[in-house]
Amino acid sequence: MKKAILATKIGMTQIFKEDGELVPVTVLEAGPCVVTRVKTADSDGYEAVQVGFGDKKDRISVLDKSGKKEVVHQHGVNKAQQGEFKKAGTESRRYLKEFRFDNCADYKVGQEIKADMFAEGDKIDATAISKGRGFVSAIQKGQHRGPMGHGSKFHRHQGSNNSSSDPSRVYKGKVMPGHAGTDQVTVRNLEVVRVDAEKNLILVKGAIPGPKKGLVTIKETTKAEA
């Protein structure tokens, strides 16, 4: 059975293993998730498991005294999504994510997925959106530097971008000032150090990209180290 779950990042800390080793860990609140749909090759053209995670209010429309429509919880789940959750027999969820597995028959609609799906010692891949850094200079983005001689006064500028008279142009891929961060980043072969099923916590050795409260996708690793 393939394993995957959605989680939110709580933060980082450090713990002691049983052998006394001090390990830096990222604490994740994993699940509980609910299987909202199981897609098959016959009905959808491919096999996948759709999972919902996190609570979210429904979008509610009511009429005011003048008879005009007034929308309450405008940023909630719309009626189309409400129907999908109702069909699955679960409450509305904030996040929906598909996991493509070779065999999805092991999952059933309405099934709950919890943190105890993983165990200590498992190797996982964690995917998240990295922190946004805004508009940054070429020095910060690509570590380019100007002349570093004494008195140059040009340490924090990019310097020349092209290469003399030939070819007299800027090469493609040149690191320039621009937006940094908010990229999808996957860190592979992370080790699960501890699992707390009661509190839905998974402690993973090392750092995971993204800010606190950010969404993290956890899957069993696809490229295990030999």
C-alpha positions as YAML, in Angstrom:
chain: A
units: angstrom
residues:
- id: 1
  name: MET
  ca: [0.00, 0.00, 0.00]
- id: 2
  name: LYS
  ca: [1.46, 3.33, -1.09]
- id: 3
  name: LYS
  ca: [1.60, 5.93, 1.70]
- id: 4
  name: ALA
  ca: [1.01, 9.70, 1.50]
- id: 5
  name: ILE
  ca: [-0.53, 12.38, 3.70]
- id: 6
  name: LEU
  ca: [-0.99, 16.16, 3.91]
- id: 7
  name: ALA
  ca: [0.40, 18.15, 6.82]
- id: 8
  name: THR
  ca: [1.07, 21.65, 8.08]
- id: 9
  name: LYS
  ca: [4.45, 22.80, 9.33]
- id: 10
  name: ILE
  ca: [4.54, 23.74, 13.02]
- id: 11
  name: GLY
  ca: [8.23, 24.58, 13.33]
- id: 12
  name: MET
  ca: [11.63, 23.15, 14.25]
- id: 13
  name: THR
  ca: [13.08, 21.84, 17.48]
- id: 14
  name: GLN
  ca: [15.53, 19.17, 18.64]
- id: 15
  name: ILE
  ca: [15.05, 15.91, 20.48]
- id: 16
  name: PHE
  ca: [17.16, 13.13, 21.94]
- id: 17
  name: LYS
  ca: [17.00, 9.63, 20.50]
- id: 18
  name: GLU
  ca: [17.08, 6.56, 22.72]
- id: 19
  name: ASP
  ca: [20.82, 6.22, 22.13]
- id: 20
  name: GLY
  ca: [21.37, 9.82, 23.33]
- id: 21
  name: GLU
  ca: [21.91, 11.36, 19.89]
- id: 22
  name: LEU
  ca: [20.63, 14.95, 19.59]
- id: 23
  name: VAL
  ca: [18.63, 15.33, 16.38]
- id: 24
  name: PRO
  ca: [17.23, 18.52, 14.81]
- id: 25
  name: VAL
  ca: [13.66, 17.86, 13.65]
- id: 26
  name: THR
  ca: [10.78, 19.58, 11.86]
- id: 27
  name: VAL
  ca: [7.43, 19.10, 13.59]
- id: 28
  name: LEU
  ca: [4.49, 18.47, 11.26]
- id: 29
  name: GLU
  ca: [0.80, 18.21, 12.09]
- id: 30
  name: ALA
  ca: [-0.15, 15.42, 9.69]
- id: 31
  name: GLY
  ca: [-3.83, 14.78, 9.07]
- id: 32
  name: PRO
  ca: [-6.29, 13.54, 9.79]
- id: 33
  name: CYS
  ca: [-7.08, 13.47, 6.09]
- id: 34
  name: VAL
  ca: [-10.19, 12.03, 4.43]
- id: 35
  name: VAL
  ca: [-10.35, 10.21, 1.09]
- id: 36
  name: THR
  ca: [-12.92, 12.23, -0.89]
- id: 37
  name: ARG
  ca: [-12.63, 10.39, -4.19]
- id: 38
  name: VAL
  ca: [-10.94, 7.39, -5.76]
- id: 39
  name: LYS
  ca: [-10.30, 7.82, -9.47]
- id: 40
  name: THR
  ca: [-9.94, 4.83, -11.78]
- id: 41
  name: ALA
  ca: [-8.70, 4.32, -15.31]
- id: 42
  name: ASP
  ca: [-12.18, 3.32, -16.48]
- id: 43
  name: SER
  ca: [-14.00, 6.43, -15.21]
- id: 44
  name: ASP
  ca: [-11.28, 9.10, -15.24]
- id: 45
  name: GLY
  ca: [-8.54, 7.79, -17.51]
- id: 46
  name: TYR
  ca: [-6.00, 7.41, -14.71]
- id: 47
  name: GLU
  ca: [-5.75, 6.10, -11.17]
- id: 48
  name: ALA
  ca: [-5.48, 8.53, -8.25]
- id: 49
  name: VAL
  ca: [-6.65, 9.09, -4.70]
- id: 50
  name: GLN
  ca: [-8.10, 12.51, -3.84]
- id: 51
  name: VAL
  ca: [-7.54, 13.55, -0.23]
- id: 52
  name: GLY
  ca: [-9.04, 16.43, 1.76]
- id: 53
  name: PHE
  ca: [-7.30, 18.14, 4.67]
- id: 54
  name: GLY
  ca: [-8.11, 21.02, 7.02]
- id: 55
  name: ASP
  ca: [-11.45, 22.55, 7.99]
- id: 56
  name: LYS
  ca: [-13.17, 25.27, 5.98]
- id: 57
  name: LYS
  ca: [-16.58, 26.90, 6.25]
- id: 58
  name: ASP
  ca: [-19.15, 26.57, 3.49]
- id: 59
  name: ARG
  ca: [-20.08, 29.57, 1.39]
- id: 60
  name: ILE
  ca: [-23.61, 30.52, 2.45]
- id: 61
  name: SER
  ca: [-26.02, 32.76, 0.51]
- id: 62
  name: VAL
  ca: [-28.96, 34.43, 2.27]
- id: 63
  name: LEU
  ca: [-31.51, 37.12, 1.38]
- id: 64
  name: ASP
  ca: [-31.54, 40.43, 3.21]
- id: 65
  name: LYS
  ca: [-34.70, 42.43, 4.09]
- id: 66
  name: SER
  ca: [-34.83, 44.10, 0.67]
- id: 67
  name: GLY
  ca: [-34.85, 40.74, -1.07]
- id: 68
  name: LYS
  ca: [-31.37, 41.10, -2.52]
- id: 69
  name: LYS
  ca: [-28.93, 38.25, -2.21]
- id: 70
  name: GLU
  ca: [-26.21, 38.67, 0.39]
- id: 71
  name: VAL
  ca: [-23.27, 36.30, 0.58]
- id: 72
  name: VAL
  ca: [-21.97, 35.20, 3.96]
- id: 73
  name: HIS
  ca: [-18.61, 33.38, 4.25]
- id: 74
  name: GLN
  ca: [-17.66, 34.58, 0.78]
- id: 75
  name: HIS
  ca: [-14.28, 32.84, 0.92]
- id: 76
  name: GLY
  ca: [-15.78, 29.51, 1.93]
- id: 77
  name: VAL
  ca: [-16.36, 26.35, -0.09]
- id: 78
  name: ASN
  ca: [-18.69, 26.87, -3.06]
- id: 79
  name: LYS
  ca: [-21.74, 24.70, -3.79]
- id: 80
  name: ALA
  ca: [-19.99, 22.52, -6.38]
- id: 81
  name: GLN
  ca: [-17.30, 21.58, -3.89]
- id: 82
  name: GLN
  ca: [-19.89, 21.19, -1.13]
- id: 83
  name: GLY
  ca: [-21.66, 18.59, -3.27]
- id: 84
  name: GLU
  ca: [-18.45, 16.66, -3.75]
- id: 85
  name: PHE
  ca: [-17.76, 16.59, -0.01]
- id: 86
  name: LYS
  ca: [-21.37, 15.64, 0.72]
- id: 87
  name: LYS
  ca: [-21.12, 12.75, -1.72]
- id: 88
  name: ALA
  ca: [-18.01, 11.56, 0.11]
- id: 89
  name: GLY
  ca: [-19.87, 11.83, 3.42]
- id: 90
  name: THR
  ca: [-17.43, 14.28, 5.00]
- id: 91
  name: GLU
  ca: [-17.28, 17.92, 6.05]
- id: 92
  name: SER
  ca: [-15.80, 20.59, 3.78]
- id: 93
  name: ARG
  ca: [-12.01, 20.65, 3.60]
- id: 94
  name: ARG
  ca: [-9.57, 23.48, 2.94]
- id: 95
  name: TYR
  ca: [-7.08, 21.54, 0.83]
- id: 96
  name: LEU
  ca: [-7.64, 18.91, -1.86]
- id: 97
  name: LYS
  ca: [-4.74, 16.92, -3.25]
- id: 98
  name: GLU
  ca: [-4.45, 13.98, -5.62]
- id: 99
  name: PHE
  ca: [-1.93, 11.19, -5.17]
- id: 100
  name: ARG
  ca: [-1.31, 9.04, -8.21]
- id: 101
  name: PHE
  ca: [-0.71, 5.44, -7.20]
- id: 102
  name: ASP
  ca: [-0.43, 2.31, -9.31]
- id: 103
  name: ASN
  ca: [-3.05, 0.53, -7.23]
- id: 104
  name: CYS
  ca: [-5.72, 2.65, -5.56]
- id: 105
  name: ALA
  ca: [-7.95, -0.26, -4.58]
- id: 106
  name: ASP
  ca: [-6.55, -0.17, -1.05]
- id: 107
  name: TYR
  ca: [-8.27, 3.20, -0.44]
- id: 108
  name: LYS
  ca: [-12.01, 3.73, 0.04]
- id: 109
  name: VAL
  ca: [-14.08, 6.93, -0.10]
- id: 110
  name: GLY
  ca: [-14.58, 8.29, 3.42]
- id: 111
  name: GLN
  ca: [-11.51, 6.49, 4.76]
- id: 112
  name: GLU
  ca: [-9.51, 8.51, 7.30]
- id: 113
  name: ILE
  ca: [-5.74, 8.77, 6.95]
- id: 114
  name: LYS
  ca: [-3.80, 9.58, 10.11]
- id: 115
  name: ALA
  ca: [-0.20, 10.21, 11.10]
- id: 116
  name: ASP
  ca: [0.28, 6.60, 12.22]
- id: 117
  name: MET
  ca: [0.38, 5.65, 8.53]
- id: 118
  name: PHE
  ca: [4.10, 6.35, 8.88]
- id: 119
  name: ALA
  ca: [6.44, 4.86, 11.46]
- id: 120
  name: GLU
  ca: [9.78, 5.68, 12.98]
- id: 121
  name: GLY
  ca: [12.60, 5.02, 10.53]
- id: 122
  name: ASP
  ca: [10.52, 5.50, 7.36]
- id: 123
  name: LYS
  ca: [12.11, 7.43, 4.50]
- id: 124
  name: ILE
  ca: [9.91, 10.15, 3.00]
- id: 125
  name: ASP
  ca: [9.85, 12.92, 0.39]
- id: 126
  name: ALA
  ca: [8.51, 16.28, 1.59]
- id: 127
  name: THR
  ca: [7.15, 18.87, -0.87]
- id: 128
  name: ALA
  ca: [6.24, 22.45, 0.06]
- id: 129
  name: ILE
  ca: [6.31, 26.03, -1.25]
- id: 130
  name: SER
  ca: [9.45, 27.83, -0.11]
- id: 131
  name: LYS
  ca: [9.33, 31.14, 1.73]
- id: 132
  name: GLY
  ca: [8.82, 34.22, -0.43]
- id: 133
  name: ARG
  ca: [11.77, 36.65, -0.44]
- id: 134
  name: GLY
  ca: [10.23, 39.41, -2.55]
- id: 135
  name: PHE
  ca: [12.27, 41.38, -5.11]
- id: 136
  name: VAL
  ca: [15.96, 40.87, -4.42]
- id: 137
  name: SER
  ca: [19.19, 42.06, -6.01]
- id: 138
  name: ALA
  ca: [21.51, 39.98, -8.13]
- id: 139
  name: ILE
  ca: [23.96, 39.87, -5.21]
- id: 140
  name: GLN
  ca: [21.42, 38.16, -2.98]
- id: 141
  name: LYS
  ca: [19.86, 36.04, -5.72]
- id: 142
  name: GLY
  ca: [22.95, 34.79, -7.54]
- id: 143
  name: GLN
  ca: [25.91, 35.73, -5.31]
- id: 144
  name: HIS
  ca: [27.50, 37.89, -8.04]
- id: 145
  name: ARG
  ca: [29.92, 40.53, -6.83]
- id: 146
  name: GLY
  ca: [31.67, 43.56, -8.28]
- id: 147
  name: PRO
  ca: [35.37, 44.42, -7.90]
- id: 148
  name: MET
  ca: [36.53, 43.61, -4.38]
- id: 149
  name: GLY
  ca: [39.70, 45.73, -4.41]
- id: 150
  name: HIS
  ca: [40.34, 48.32, -1.74]
- id: 151
  name: GLY
  ca: [38.48, 51.54, -2.41]
- id: 152
  name: SER
  ca: [36.42, 50.18, -5.31]
- id: 153
  name: LYS
  ca: [33.13, 51.06, -3.55]
- id: 154
  name: PHE
  ca: [31.44, 48.53, -5.83]
- id: 155
  name: HIS
  ca: [30.99, 45.52, -3.57]
- id: 156
  name: ARG
  ca: [27.16, 45.31, -3.66]
- id: 157
  name: HIS
  ca: [26.55, 45.88, -7.37]
- id: 158
  name: GLN
  ca: [26.30, 43.34, -10.15]
- id: 159
  name: GLY
  ca: [28.88, 44.79, -12.52]
- id: 160
  name: SER
  ca: [28.99, 44.22, -16.27]
- id: 161
  name: ASN
  ca: [26.41, 41.83, -17.70]
- id: 162
  name: ASN
  ca: [27.75, 41.15, -21.20]
- id: 163
  name: SER
  ca: [31.09, 39.94, -22.50]
- id: 164
  name: SER
  ca: [33.02, 42.67, -24.33]
- id: 165
  name: SER
  ca: [32.52, 43.19, -28.08]
- id: 166
  name: ASP
  ca: [32.04, 39.51, -28.87]
- id: 167
  name: PRO
  ca: [29.28, 38.34, -28.66]
- id: 168
  name: SER
  ca: [28.15, 41.75, -27.32]
- id: 169
  name: ARG
  ca: [25.06, 40.41, -25.66]
- id: 170
  name: VAL
  ca: [23.87, 39.05, -22.35]
- id: 171
  name: TYR
  ca: [23.86, 35.24, -22.23]
- id: 172
  name: LYS
  ca: [20.61, 33.41, -21.62]
- id: 173
  name: GLY
  ca: [20.23, 32.30, -18.02]
- id: 174
  name: LYS
  ca: [22.18, 35.24, -16.61]
- id: 175
  name: VAL
  ca: [21.17, 35.78, -12.98]
- id: 176
  name: MET
  ca: [19.46, 39.16, -12.75]
- id: 177
  name: PRO
  ca: [17.54, 41.00, -10.05]
- id: 178
  name: GLY
  ca: [14.01, 39.67, -9.58]
- id: 179
  name: HIS
  ca: [11.55, 37.79, -7.45]
- id: 180
  name: ALA
  ca: [12.94, 35.05, -5.22]
- id: 181
  name: GLY
  ca: [11.22, 32.29, -3.28]
- id: 182
  name: THR
  ca: [7.69, 30.82, -3.47]
- id: 183
  name: ASP
  ca: [8.99, 27.87, -5.50]
- id: 184
  name: GLN
  ca: [7.86, 24.28, -5.12]
- id: 185
  name: VAL
  ca: [10.70, 22.45, -3.42]
- id: 186
  name: THR
  ca: [10.99, 18.71, -2.75]
- id: 187
  name: VAL
  ca: [13.45, 17.32, -0.20]
- id: 188
  name: ARG
  ca: [14.05, 13.60, -0.59]
- id: 189
  name: ASN
  ca: [15.08, 10.78, 1.73]
- id: 190
  name: LEU
  ca: [14.16, 12.47, 4.99]
- id: 191
  name: GLU
  ca: [13.91, 10.21, 8.01]
- id: 192
  name: VAL
  ca: [10.86, 9.99, 10.26]
- id: 193
  name: VAL
  ca: [12.25, 10.23, 13.81]
- id: 194
  name: ARG
  ca: [9.05, 10.00, 15.85]
- id: 195
  name: VAL
  ca: [5.27, 9.67, 15.34]
- id: 196
  name: ASP
  ca: [2.64, 10.79, 17.86]
- id: 197
  name: ALA
  ca: [-0.65, 9.30, 16.67]
- id: 198
  name: GLU
  ca: [-2.74, 10.89, 19.44]
- id: 199
  name: LYS
  ca: [-1.64, 14.43, 18.57]
- id: 200
  name: ASN
  ca: [-1.29, 13.76, 14.80]
- id: 201
  name: LEU
  ca: [2.38, 14.75, 14.87]
- id: 202
  name: ILE
  ca: [5.25, 13.54, 12.72]
- id: 203
  name: LEU
  ca: [8.81, 14.57, 13.58]
- id: 204
  name: VAL
  ca: [11.14, 14.55, 10.58]
- id: 205
  name: LYS
  ca: [14.92, 14.78, 10.79]
- id: 206
  name: GLY
  ca: [16.26, 17.96, 9.18]
- id: 207
  name: ALA
  ca: [14.62, 21.00, 7.62]
- id: 208
  name: ILE
  ca: [11.55, 21.15, 5.40]
- id: 209
  name: PRO
  ca: [10.93, 24.16, 3.11]
- id: 210
  name: GLY
  ca: [8.14, 26.66, 3.68]
- id: 211
  name: PRO
  ca: [6.87, 28.92, 6.45]
- id: 212
  name: LYS
  ca: [5.09, 27.91, 9.62]
- id: 213
  name: LYS
  ca: [1.48, 26.78, 9.02]
- id: 214
  name: GLY
  ca: [2.44, 26.07, 5.40]
- id: 215
  name: LEU
  ca: [1.06, 23.02, 3.59]
- id: 216
  name: VAL
  ca: [3.45, 20.08, 3.26]
- id: 217
  name: THR
  ca: [2.91, 16.96, 1.15]
- id: 218
  name: ILE
  ca: [4.53, 13.82, 2.54]
- id: 219
  name: LYS
  ca: [5.05, 10.67, 0.47]
- id: 220
  name: GLU
  ca: [7.14, 7.57, 0.95]
- id: 221
  name: THR
  ca: [10.37, 8.22, -0.90]
- id: 222
  name: THR
  ca: [10.75, 7.26, -4.55]
- id: 223
  name: LYS
  ca: [14.55, 7.36, -4.58]
- id: 224
  name: ALA
  ca: [15.77, 5.58, -1.50]
- id: 225
  name: GLU
  ca: [19.49, 5.65, -0.82]
- id: 226
  name: ALA
  ca: [21.28, 2.35, -1.22]
...
